[in-house]
PDB file of C-alpha atoms in Angstrom:
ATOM      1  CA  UNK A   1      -3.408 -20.337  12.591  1.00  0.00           C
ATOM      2  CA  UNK A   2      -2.048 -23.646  12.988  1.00  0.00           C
ATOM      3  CA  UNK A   3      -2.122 -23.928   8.645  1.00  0.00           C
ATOM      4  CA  UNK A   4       0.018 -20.268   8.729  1.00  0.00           C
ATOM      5  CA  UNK A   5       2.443 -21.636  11.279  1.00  0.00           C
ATOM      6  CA  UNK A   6       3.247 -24.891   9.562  1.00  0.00           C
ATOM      7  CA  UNK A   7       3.453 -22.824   6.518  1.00  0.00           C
ATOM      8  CA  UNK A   8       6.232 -20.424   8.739  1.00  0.00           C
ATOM      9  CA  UNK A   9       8.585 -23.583   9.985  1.00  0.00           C
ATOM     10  CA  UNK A  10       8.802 -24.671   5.536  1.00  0.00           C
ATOM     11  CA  UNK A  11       9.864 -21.133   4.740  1.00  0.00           C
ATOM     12  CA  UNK A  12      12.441 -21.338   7.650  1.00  0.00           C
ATOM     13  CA  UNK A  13      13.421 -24.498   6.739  1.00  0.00           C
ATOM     14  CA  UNK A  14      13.672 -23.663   3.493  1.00  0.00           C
ATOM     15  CA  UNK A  15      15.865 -20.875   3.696  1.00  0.00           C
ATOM     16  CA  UNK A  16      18.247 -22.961   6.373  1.00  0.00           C
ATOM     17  CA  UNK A  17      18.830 -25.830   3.611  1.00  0.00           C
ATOM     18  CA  UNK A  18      19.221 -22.857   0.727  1.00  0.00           C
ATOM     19  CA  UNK A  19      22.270 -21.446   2.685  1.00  0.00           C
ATOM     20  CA  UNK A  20      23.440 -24.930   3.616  1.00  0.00           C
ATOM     21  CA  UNK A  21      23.481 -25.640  -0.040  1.00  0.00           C
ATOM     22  CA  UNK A  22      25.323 -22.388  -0.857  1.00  0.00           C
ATOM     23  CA  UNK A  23      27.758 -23.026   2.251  1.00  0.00           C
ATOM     24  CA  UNK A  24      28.647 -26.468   0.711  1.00  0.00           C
ATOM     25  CA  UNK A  25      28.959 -25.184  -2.703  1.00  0.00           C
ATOM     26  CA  UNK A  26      30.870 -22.171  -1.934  1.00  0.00           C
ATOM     27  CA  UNK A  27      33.617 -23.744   0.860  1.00  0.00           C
ATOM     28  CA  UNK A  28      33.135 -27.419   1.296  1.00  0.00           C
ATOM     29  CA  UNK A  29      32.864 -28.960   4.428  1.00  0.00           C
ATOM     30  CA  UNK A  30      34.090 -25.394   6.260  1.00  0.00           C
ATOM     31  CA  UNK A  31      31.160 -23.820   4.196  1.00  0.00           C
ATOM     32  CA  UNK A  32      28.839 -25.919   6.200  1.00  0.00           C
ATOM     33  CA  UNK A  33      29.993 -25.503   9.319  1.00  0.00           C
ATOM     34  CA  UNK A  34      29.435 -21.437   8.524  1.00  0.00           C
ATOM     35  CA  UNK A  35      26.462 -22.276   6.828  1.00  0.00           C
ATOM     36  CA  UNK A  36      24.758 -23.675   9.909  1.00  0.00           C
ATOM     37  CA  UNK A  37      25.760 -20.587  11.751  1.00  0.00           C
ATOM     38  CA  UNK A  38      24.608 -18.123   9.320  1.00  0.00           C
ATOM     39  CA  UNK A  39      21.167 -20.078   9.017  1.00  0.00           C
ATOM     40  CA  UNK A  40      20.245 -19.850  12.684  1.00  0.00           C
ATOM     41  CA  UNK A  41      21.319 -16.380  12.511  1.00  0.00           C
ATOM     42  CA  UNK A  42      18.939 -15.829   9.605  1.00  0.00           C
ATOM     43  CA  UNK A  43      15.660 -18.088  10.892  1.00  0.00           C
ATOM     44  CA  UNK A  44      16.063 -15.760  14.248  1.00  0.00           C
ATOM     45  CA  UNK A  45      16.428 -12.016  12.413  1.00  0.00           C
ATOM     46  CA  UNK A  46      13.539 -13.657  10.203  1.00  0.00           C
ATOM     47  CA  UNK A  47      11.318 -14.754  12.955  1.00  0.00           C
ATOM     48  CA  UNK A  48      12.167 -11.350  15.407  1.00  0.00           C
ATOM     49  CA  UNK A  49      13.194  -8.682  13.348  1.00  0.00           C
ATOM     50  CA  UNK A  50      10.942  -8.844  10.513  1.00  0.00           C
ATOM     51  CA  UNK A  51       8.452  -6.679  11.192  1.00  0.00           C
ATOM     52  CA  UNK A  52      11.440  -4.020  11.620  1.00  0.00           C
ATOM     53  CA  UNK A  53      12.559  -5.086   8.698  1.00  0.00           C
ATOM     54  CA  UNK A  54       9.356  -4.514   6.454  1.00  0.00           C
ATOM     55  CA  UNK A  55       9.176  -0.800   8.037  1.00  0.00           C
ATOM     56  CA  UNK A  56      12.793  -0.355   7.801  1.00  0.00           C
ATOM     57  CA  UNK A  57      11.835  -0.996   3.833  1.00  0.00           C
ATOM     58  CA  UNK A  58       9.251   1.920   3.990  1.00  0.00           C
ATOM     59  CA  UNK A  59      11.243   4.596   6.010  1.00  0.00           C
ATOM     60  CA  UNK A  60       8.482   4.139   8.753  1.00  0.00           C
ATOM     61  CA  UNK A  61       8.620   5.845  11.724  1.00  0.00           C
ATOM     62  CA  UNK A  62       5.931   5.965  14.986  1.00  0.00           C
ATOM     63  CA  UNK A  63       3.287   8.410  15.135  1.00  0.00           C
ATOM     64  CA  UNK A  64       1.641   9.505  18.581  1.00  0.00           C
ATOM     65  CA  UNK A  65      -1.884  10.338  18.649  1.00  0.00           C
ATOM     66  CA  UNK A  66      -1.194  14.042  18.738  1.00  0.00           C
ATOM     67  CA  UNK A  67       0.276  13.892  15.389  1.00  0.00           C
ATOM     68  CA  UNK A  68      -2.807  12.085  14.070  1.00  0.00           C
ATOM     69  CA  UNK A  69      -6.018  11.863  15.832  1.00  0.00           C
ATOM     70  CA  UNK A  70      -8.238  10.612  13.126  1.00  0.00           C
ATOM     71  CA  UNK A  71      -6.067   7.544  12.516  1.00  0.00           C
ATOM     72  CA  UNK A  72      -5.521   6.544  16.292  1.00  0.00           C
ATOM     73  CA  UNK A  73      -9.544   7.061  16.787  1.00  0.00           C
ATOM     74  CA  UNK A  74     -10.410   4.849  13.816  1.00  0.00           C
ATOM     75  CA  UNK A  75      -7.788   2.152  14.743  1.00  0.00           C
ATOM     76  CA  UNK A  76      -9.160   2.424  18.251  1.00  0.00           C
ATOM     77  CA  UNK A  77     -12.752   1.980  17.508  1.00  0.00           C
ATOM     78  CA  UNK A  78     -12.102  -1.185  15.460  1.00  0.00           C
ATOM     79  CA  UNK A  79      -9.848  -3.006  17.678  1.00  0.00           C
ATOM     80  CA  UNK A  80     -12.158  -2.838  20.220  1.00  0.00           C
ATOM     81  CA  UNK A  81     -15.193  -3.544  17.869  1.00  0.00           C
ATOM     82  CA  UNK A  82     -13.058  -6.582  17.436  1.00  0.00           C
ATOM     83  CA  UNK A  83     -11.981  -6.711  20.973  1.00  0.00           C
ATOM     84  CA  UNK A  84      -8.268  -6.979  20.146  1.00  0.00           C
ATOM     85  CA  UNK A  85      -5.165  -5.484  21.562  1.00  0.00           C
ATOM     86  CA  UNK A  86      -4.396  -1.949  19.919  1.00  0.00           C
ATOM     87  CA  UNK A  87      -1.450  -2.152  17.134  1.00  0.00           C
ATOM     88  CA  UNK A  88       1.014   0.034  16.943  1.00  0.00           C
ATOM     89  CA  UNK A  89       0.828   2.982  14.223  1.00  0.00           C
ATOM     90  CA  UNK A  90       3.508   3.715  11.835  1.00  0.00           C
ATOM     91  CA  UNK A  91       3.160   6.564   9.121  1.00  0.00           C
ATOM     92  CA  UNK A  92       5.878   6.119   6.246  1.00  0.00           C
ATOM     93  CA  UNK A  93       6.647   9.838   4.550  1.00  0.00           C
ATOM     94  CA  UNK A  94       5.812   7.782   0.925  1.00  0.00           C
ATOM     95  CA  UNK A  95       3.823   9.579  -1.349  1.00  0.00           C
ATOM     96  CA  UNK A  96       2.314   6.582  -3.015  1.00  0.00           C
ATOM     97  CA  UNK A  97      -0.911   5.457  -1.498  1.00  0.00           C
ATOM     98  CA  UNK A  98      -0.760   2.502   0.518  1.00  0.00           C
ATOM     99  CA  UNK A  99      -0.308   0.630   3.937  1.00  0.00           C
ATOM    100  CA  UNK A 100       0.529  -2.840   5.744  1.00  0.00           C
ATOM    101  CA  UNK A 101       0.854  -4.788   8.730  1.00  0.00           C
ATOM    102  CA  UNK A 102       3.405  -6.650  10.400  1.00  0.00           C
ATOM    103  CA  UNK A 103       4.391  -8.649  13.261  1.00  0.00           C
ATOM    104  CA  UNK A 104       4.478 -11.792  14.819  1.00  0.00           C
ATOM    105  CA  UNK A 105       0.850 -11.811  16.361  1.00  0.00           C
ATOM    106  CA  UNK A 106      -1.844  -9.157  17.502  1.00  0.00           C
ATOM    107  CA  UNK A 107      -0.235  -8.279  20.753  1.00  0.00           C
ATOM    108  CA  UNK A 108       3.146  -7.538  18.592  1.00  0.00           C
ATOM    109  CA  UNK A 109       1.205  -6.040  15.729  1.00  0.00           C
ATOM    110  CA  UNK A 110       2.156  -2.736  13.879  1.00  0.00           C
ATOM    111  CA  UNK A 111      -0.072  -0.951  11.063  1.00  0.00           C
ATOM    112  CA  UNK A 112       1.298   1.440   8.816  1.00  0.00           C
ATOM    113  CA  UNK A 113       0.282   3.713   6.138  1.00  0.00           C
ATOM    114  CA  UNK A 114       2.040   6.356   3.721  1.00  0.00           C
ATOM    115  CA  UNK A 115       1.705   9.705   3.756  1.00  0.00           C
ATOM    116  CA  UNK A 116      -0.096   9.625   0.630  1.00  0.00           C
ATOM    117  CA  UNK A 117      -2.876   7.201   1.474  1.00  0.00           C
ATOM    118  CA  UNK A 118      -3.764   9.832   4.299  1.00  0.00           C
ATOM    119  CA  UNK A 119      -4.051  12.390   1.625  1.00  0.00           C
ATOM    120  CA  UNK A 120      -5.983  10.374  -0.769  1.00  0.00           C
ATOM    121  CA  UNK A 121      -8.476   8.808   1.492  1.00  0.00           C
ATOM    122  CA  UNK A 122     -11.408  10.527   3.005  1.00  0.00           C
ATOM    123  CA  UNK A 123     -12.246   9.265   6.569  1.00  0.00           C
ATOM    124  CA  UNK A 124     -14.706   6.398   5.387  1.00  0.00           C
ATOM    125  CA  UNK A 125     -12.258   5.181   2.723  1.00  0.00           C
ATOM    126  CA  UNK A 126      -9.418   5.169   5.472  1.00  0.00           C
ATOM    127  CA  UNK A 127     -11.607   3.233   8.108  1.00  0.00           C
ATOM    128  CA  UNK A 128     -11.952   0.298   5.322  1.00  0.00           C
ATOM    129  CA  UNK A 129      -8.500   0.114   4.371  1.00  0.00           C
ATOM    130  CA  UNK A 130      -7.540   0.219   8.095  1.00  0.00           C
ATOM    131  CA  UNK A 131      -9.691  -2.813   8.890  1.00  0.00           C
ATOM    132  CA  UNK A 132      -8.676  -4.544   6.127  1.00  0.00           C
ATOM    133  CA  UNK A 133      -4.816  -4.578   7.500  1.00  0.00           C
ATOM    134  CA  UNK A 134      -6.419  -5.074  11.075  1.00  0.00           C
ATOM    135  CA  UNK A 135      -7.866  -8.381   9.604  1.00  0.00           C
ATOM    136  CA  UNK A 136      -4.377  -9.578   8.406  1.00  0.00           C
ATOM    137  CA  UNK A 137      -3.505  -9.635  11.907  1.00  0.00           C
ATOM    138  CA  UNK A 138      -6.664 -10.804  13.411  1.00  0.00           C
ATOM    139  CA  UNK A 139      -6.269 -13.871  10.438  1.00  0.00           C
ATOM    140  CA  UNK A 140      -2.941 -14.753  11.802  1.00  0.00           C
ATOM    141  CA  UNK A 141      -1.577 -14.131   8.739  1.00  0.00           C
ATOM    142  CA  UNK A 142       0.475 -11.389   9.159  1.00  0.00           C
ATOM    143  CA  UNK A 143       3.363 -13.325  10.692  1.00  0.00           C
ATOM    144  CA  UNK A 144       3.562 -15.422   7.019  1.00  0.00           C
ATOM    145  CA  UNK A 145       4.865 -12.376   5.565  1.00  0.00           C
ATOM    146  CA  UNK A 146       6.664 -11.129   7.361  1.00  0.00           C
ATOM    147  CA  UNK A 147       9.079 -13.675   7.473  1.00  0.00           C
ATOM    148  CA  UNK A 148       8.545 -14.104   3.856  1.00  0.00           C
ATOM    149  CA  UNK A 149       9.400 -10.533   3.826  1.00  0.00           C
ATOM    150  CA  UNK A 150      12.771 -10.888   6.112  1.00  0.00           C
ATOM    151  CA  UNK A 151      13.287 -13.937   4.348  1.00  0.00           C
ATOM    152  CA  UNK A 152      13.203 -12.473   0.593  1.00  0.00           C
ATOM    153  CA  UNK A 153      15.437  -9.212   1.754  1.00  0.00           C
ATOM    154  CA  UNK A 154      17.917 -11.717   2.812  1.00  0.00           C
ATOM    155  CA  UNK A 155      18.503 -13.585   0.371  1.00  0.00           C
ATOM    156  CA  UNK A 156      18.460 -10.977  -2.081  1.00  0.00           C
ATOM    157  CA  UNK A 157      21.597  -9.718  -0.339  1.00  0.00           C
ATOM    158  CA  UNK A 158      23.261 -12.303   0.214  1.00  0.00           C
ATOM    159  CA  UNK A 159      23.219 -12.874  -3.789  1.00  0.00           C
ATOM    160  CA  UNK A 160      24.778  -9.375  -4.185  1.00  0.00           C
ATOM    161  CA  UNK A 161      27.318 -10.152  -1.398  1.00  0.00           C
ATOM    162  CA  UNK A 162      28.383 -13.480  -3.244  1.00  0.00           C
ATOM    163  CA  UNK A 163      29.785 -11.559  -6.340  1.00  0.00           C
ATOM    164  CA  UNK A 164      32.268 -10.396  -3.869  1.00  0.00           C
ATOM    165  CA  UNK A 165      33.224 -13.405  -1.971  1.00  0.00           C
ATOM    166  CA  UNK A 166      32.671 -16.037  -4.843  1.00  0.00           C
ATOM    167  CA  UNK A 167      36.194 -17.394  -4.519  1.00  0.00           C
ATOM    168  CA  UNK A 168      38.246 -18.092  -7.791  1.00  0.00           C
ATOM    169  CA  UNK A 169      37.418 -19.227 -11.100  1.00  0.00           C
ATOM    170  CA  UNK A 170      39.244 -22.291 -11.438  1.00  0.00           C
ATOM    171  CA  UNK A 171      38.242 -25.867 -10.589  1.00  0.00           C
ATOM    172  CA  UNK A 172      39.257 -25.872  -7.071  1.00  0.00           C
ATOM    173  CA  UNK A 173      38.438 -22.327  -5.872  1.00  0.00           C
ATOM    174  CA  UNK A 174      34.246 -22.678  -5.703  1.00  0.00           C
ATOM    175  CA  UNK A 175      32.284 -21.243  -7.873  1.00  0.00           C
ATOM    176  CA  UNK A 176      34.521 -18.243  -8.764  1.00  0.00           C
ATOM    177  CA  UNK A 177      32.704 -14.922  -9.898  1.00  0.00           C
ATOM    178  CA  UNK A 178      30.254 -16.590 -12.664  1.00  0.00           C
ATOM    179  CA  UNK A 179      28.776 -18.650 -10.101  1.00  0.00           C
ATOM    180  CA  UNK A 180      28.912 -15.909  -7.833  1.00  0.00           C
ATOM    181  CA  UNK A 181      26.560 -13.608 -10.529  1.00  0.00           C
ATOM    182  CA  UNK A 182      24.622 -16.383 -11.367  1.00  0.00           C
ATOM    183  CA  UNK A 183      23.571 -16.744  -7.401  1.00  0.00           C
ATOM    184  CA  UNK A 184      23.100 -13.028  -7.821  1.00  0.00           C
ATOM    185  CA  UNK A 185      20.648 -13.947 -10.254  1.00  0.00           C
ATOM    186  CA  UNK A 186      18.518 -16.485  -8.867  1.00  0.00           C
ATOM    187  CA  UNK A 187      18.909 -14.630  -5.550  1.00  0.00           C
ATOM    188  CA  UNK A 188      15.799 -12.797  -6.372  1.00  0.00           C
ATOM    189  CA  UNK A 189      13.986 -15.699  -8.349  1.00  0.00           C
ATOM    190  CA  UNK A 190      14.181 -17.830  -5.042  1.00  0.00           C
ATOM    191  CA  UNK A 191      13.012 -14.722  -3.447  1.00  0.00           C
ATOM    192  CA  UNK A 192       9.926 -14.479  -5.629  1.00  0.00           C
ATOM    193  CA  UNK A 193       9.912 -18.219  -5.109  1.00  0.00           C
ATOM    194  CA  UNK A 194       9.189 -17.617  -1.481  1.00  0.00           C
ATOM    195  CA  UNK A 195       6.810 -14.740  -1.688  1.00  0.00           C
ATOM    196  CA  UNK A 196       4.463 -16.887  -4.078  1.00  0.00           C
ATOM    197  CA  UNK A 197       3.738 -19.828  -1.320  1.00  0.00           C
ATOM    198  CA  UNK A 198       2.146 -16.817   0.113  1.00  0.00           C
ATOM    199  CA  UNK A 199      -1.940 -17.326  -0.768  1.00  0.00           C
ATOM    200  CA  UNK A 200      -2.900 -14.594  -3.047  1.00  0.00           C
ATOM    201  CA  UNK A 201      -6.771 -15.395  -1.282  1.00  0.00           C
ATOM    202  CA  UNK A 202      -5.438 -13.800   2.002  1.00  0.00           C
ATOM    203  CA  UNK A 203      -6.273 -10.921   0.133  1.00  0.00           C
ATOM    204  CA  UNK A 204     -10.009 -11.502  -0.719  1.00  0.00           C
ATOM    205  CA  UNK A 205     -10.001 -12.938   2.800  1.00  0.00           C
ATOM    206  CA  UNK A 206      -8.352  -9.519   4.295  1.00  0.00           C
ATOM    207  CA  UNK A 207     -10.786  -7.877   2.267  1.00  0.00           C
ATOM    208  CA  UNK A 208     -14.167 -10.191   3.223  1.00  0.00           C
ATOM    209  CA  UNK A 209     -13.033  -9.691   6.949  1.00  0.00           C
ATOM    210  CA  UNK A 210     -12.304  -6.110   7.183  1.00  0.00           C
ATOM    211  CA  UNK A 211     -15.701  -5.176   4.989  1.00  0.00           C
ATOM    212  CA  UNK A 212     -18.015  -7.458   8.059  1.00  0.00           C
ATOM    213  CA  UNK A 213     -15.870  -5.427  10.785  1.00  0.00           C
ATOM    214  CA  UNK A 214     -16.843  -1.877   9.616  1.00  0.00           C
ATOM    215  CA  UNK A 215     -20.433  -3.157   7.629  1.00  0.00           C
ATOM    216  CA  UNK A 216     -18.955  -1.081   4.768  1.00  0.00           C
ATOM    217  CA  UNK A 217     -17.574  -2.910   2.143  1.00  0.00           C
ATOM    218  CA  UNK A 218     -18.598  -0.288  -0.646  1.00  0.00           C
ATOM    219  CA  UNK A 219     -15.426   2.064   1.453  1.00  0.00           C
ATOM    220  CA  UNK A 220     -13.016  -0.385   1.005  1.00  0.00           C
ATOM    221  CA  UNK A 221     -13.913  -0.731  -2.563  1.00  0.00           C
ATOM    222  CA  UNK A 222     -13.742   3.216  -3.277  1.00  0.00           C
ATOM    223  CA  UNK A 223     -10.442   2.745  -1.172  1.00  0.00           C
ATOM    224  CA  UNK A 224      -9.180  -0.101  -3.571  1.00  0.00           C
ATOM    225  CA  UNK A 225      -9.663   1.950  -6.715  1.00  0.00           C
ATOM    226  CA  UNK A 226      -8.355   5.333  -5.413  1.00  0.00           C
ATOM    227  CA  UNK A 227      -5.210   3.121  -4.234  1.00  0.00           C
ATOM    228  CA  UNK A 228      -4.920   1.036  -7.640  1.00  0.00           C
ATOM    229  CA  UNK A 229      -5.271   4.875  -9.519  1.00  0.00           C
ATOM    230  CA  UNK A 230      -2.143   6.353  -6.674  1.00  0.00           C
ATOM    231  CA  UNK A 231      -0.174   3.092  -6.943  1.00  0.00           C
ATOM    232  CA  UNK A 232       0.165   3.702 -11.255  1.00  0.00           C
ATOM    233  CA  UNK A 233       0.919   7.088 -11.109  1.00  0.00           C
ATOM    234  CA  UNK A 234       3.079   6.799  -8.731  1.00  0.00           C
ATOM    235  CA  UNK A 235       4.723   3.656  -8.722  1.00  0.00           C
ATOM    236  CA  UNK A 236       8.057   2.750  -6.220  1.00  0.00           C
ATOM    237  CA  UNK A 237      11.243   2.647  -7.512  1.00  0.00           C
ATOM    238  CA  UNK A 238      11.657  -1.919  -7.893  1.00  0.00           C
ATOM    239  CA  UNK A 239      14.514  -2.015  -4.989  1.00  0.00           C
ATOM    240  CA  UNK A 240      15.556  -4.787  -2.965  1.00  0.00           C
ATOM    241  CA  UNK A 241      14.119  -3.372  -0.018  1.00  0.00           C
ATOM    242  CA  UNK A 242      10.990  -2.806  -1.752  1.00  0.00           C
ATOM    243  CA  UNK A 243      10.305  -5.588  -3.669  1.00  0.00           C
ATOM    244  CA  UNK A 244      11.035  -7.772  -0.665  1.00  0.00           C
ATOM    245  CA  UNK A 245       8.250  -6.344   1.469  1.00  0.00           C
ATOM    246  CA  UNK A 246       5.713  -5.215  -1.425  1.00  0.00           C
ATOM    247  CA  UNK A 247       3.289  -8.467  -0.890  1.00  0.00           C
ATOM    248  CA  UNK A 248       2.834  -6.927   2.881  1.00  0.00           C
ATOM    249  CA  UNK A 249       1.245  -3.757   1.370  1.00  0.00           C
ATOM    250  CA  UNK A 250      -2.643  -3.638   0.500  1.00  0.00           C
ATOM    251  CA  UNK A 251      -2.057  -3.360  -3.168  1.00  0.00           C
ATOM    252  CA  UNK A 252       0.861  -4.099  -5.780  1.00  0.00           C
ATOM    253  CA  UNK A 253       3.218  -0.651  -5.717  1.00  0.00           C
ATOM    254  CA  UNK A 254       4.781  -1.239  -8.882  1.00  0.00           C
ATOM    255  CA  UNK A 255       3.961  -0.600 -12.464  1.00  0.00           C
ATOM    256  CA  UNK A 256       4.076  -4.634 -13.023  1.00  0.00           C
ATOM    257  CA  UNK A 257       6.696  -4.747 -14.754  1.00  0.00           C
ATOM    258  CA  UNK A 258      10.780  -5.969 -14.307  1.00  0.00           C
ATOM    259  CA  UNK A 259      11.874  -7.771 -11.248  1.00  0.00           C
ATOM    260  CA  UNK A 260       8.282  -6.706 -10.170  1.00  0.00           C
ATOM    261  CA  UNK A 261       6.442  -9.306 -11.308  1.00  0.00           C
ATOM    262  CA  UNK A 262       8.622 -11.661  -9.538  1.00  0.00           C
ATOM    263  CA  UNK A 263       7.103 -10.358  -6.061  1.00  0.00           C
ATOM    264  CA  UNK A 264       3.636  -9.700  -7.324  1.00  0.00           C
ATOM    265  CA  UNK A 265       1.175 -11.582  -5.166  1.00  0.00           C
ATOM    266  CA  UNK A 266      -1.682  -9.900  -5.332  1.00  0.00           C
ATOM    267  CA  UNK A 267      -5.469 -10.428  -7.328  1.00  0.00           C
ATOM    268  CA  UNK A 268      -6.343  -7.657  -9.283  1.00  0.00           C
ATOM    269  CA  UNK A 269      -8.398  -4.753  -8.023  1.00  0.00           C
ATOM    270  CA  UNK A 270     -11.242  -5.727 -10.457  1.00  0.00           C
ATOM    271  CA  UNK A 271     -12.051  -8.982  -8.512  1.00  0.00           C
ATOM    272  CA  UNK A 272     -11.394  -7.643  -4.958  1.00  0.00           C
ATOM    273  CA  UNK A 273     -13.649  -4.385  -6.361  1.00  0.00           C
ATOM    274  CA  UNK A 274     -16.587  -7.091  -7.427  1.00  0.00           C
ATOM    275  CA  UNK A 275     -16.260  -9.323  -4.276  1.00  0.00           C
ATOM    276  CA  UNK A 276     -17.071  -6.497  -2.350  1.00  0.00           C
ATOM    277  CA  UNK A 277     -19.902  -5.240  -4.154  1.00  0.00           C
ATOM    278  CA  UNK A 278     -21.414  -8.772  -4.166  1.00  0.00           C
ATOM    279  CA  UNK A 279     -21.084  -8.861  -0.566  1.00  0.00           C
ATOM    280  CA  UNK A 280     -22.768  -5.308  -0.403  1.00  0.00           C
ATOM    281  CA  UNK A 281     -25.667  -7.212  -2.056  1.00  0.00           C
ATOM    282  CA  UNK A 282     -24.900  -5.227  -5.547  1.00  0.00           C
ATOM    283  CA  UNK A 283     -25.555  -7.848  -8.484  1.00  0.00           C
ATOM    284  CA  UNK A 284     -22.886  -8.841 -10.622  1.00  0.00           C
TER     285      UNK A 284
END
């Protein structure tokens, strides 16, 4: 907890002196001064808002038990196996399989999964991938990315927003419109930048955690591969939005390829897949 949180103030930090940086380089000294006003602005959307943010990304809305029982009942049984406040449930109307959590800690916690990972999954497979994402927020980790994820949709905009206020292209008007695209550019490099400090082992950890708190880690495993198999033939389209929340979600959504890779921070299915059969006590 105390590792994630340290980990938190650096990425906040991080992106204060980035748009510090860019406030000097694009107006001088009255580029700071906004600069410092935009950056507080930013560290508090990134530390409040981000878990709106990441299901803003996903077209999420609320469900209510009525809508789905099974979900609610498995969610139910293993927060209080775990004897942890409830999350709230969010169903996304995506047709790829997949799901993540978000929020600041348990008590602000949200899960959600797409409307195709309720198709895929039977009720077994569902209850493993559910306690995975349970474990994210029972690991404290959850709050990490989020921010990472807030952080990284930020900044990606605020690189397209630059070509448009880059100032003029001679020696005294900032960094005109080339230095404006090339900001566009590394706009999503620092992004990937930022999601990479994010431990790819908080998956196998996720993984480890939610497998003890159901005592079935050969469902999350048949979950993993069904999701892996959804995820490739239907992959998500590599927007901002997307890419900027995609190392939330329990497995990569995107083909791997393009601006993709930038945000990819996840081990391969293979390894999770093994880890869990080792821990079922299947030889490897």
């Amino acid at each position: 907890m105390h590792h994630n949180g340290l980990r938190t103030a650096v990425l906040l930090g991080a992106l204060s002196a980035l748009i510090l940086v860019g406030g000097a380089w694009l107006g001088g000294g009255r580029g700071v001064q906004l600069a410092v006003v935009v950056a507080l602005a930013a560290n508090g959307v990134a530390y409040f808002f981000s878990d709106r943010i990441a299901l803003s990304a996903m077209r999420a809305r609320p469900v209510s038990e009525v809508e789905q029982p099974t979900l609610y009942r498995i969610v139910r049984e293993l927060s209080t196996d775990a004897r942890q406040p409830m999350p709230r449930l969010y169903v996304s109307p995506t047709m790829q399989p997949n799901a993540f959590a978000t929020g600041r800690s348990p008590r602000r916690a949200s899960v959600c999964v797409t409307y195709g990972l309720l198709r895929l999954l039977n009720e077994r497979e569902l209850r493993g991938v559910v306690a995975h994402e349970l474990s994210h927020v029972y690991n404290r980790d959850i709050l990490i990315s989020s921010v990472a994820a807030a952080l990284a949709t930020m900044i990606t905009y605020c690189s397209y927003i630059a070509v448009f206020f880059g100032g003029s292209d001679d020696d005294d008007g900032g960094p005109g419109f080339f230095g404006a695209l090339l900001m566009m550019i590394l706009g999503p490099v620092a992004a990937g930048m930022i999601q990479m400090a994010i431990s790819r082992s908080r998956e196998f950890q996720a993984d480890e955690s939610g497998a003890l708190l159901t005592g079935d880690p050969l469902g999350l495993a048949s979950a993993l591969r069904k999701i892996e198999m959804g995820a490739r033939q239907l992959p998500l389209p590599e927007e901002s939005r997307l890419t900027s929340a995609s190392h939330l979600m329990i497995a990569n959504p995107f083909r791997g390829a393009g601006v993709g890779r930038l945000f990819a921070t996840h081990p391969s299915t293979a390894a999770r897949v093994a880890r869990l059969e080792r821990l079922a006590g299947y030889p490897r």
